[in-house]
XYZ file of C-alpha atoms in Angstrom:
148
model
C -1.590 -11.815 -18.819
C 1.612 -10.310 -18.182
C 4.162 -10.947 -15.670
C 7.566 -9.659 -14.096
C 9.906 -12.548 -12.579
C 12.125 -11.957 -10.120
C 14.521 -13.849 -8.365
C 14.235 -12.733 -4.915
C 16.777 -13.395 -2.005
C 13.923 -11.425 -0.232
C 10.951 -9.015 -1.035
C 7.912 -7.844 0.876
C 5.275 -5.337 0.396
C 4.152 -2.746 2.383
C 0.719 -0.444 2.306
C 0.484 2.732 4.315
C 3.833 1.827 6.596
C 2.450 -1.795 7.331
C 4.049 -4.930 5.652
C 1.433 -7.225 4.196
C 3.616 -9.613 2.969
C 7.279 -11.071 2.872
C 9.168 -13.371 1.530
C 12.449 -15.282 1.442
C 14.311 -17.103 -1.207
C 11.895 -17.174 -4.340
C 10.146 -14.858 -6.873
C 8.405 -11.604 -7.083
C 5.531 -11.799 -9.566
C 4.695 -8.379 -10.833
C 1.176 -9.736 -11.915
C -0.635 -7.651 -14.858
C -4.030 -9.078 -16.270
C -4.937 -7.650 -19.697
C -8.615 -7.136 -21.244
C -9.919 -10.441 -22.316
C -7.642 -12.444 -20.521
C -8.758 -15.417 -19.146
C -8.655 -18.409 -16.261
C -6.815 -20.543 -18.675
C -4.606 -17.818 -19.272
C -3.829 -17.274 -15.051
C -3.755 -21.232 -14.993
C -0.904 -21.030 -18.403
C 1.290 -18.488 -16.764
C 1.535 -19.749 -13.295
C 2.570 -23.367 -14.592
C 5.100 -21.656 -16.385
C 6.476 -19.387 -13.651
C 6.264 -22.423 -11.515
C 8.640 -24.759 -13.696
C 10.858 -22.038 -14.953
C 14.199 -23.416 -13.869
C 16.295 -20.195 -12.825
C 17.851 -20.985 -9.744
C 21.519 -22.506 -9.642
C 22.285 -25.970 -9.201
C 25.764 -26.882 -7.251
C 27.881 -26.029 -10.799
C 26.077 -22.543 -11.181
C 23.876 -23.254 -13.908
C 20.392 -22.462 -14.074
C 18.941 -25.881 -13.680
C 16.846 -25.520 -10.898
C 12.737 -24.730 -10.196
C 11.010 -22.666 -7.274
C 10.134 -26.448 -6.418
C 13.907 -27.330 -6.370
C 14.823 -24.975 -3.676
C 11.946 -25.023 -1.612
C 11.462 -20.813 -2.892
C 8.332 -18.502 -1.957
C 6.227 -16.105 -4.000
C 4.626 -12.646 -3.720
C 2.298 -11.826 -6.039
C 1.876 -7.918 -6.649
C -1.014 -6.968 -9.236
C 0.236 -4.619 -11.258
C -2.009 -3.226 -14.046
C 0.984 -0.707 -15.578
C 2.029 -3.819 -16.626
C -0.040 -2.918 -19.687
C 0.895 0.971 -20.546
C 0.646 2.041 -23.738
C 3.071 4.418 -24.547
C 2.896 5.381 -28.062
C 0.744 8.122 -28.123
C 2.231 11.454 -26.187
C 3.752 10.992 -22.778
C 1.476 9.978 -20.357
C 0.392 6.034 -20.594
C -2.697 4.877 -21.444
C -3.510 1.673 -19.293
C -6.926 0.847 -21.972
C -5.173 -2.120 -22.357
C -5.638 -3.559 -18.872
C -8.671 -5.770 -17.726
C -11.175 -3.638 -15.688
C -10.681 -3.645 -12.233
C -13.208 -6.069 -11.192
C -12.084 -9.003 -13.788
C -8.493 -8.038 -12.945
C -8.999 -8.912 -8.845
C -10.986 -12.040 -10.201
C -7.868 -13.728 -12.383
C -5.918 -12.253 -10.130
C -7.223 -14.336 -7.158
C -7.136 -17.180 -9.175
C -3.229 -16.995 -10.304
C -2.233 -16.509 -6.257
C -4.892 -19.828 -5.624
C -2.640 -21.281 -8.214
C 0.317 -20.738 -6.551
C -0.950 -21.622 -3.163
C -1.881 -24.910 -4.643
C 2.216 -25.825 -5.617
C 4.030 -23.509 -3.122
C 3.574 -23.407 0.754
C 4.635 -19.898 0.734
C 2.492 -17.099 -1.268
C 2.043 -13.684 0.553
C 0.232 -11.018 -1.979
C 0.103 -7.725 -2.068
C -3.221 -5.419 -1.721
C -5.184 -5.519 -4.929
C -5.680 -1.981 -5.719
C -3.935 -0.387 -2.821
C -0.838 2.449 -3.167
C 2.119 -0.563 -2.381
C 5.717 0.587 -1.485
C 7.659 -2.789 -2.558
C 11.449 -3.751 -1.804
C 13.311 -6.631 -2.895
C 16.879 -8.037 -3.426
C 16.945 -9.168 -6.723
C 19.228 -12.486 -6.473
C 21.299 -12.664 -9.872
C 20.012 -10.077 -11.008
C 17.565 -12.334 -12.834
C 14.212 -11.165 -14.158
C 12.256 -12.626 -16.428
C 9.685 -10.901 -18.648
C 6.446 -13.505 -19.740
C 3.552 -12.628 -21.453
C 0.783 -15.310 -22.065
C 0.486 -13.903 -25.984
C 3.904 -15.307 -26.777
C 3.807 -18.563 -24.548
């Protein structure tokens, strides 16, 4: 699995003109799920998103979790996560899990948050999204479950 932190001051995500989700203070998860990835992979990742200590503390260093200041998450699946851009010009996503075993892990990463974070909104698995944030920092973190 493959994921895209951001600190957020905000975010939401929208499909066809509606919001679906919005958050405050927190992180953006750009969520990728690659073939053969698994539940302990979702379960991995999220515990490490969730302790990641990125926020400032009162002297401005990066001491502090999602847990620390009280943050929210949105979780966008994002399968071009896993392009493959070494042959031509156009990416090949081959690379990704298949659509069905991609909404399953999926599913089970946002349950994962749910169970540490009062606040997860998620975007639509599949759908066309238009998403905006305010990156806070900027800070964005790049984690992939092969090199954890």
């Amino acid at each position: 699995m493959r994921a895209l932190v951001q600190c957020v001051s905000e975010a939401q995500v929208s499909v066809e003109g509606s919001v679906i989700g919005r958050i405050g203070k927190g992180f953006l998860v750009l969520l990728g799920v690659g073939a053969g990835d698994t539940e302990a992979q979702a379960e991995k990742l999220w515990r490490k998103i969730a302790r990641m200590r990125v926020f400032e503390d009162a002297q401005g260093k990066t001491n502090l979790s999602l847990a620390d200041v009280g943050g929210d998450v949105l979780v966008v699946s994002q399968f071009t996560l896993y392009a493959n851009c070494r042959k031509g010009n156009r990416p090949s996503f081959t690379d990704a899990a298949p659509p069905d075993e991609a909404r399953r892990l999926y599913e089970r990463f946002c349950m994962l948050a749910r169970a540490d974070v009062p606040r997860v909104e998620q975007g639509a698995f599949g759908a066309m999204m238009d998403v905006s944030l305010v990156n806070h920092g900027p800070f964005t973190v790049w984690l992939d479950t092969d090199a954890l």
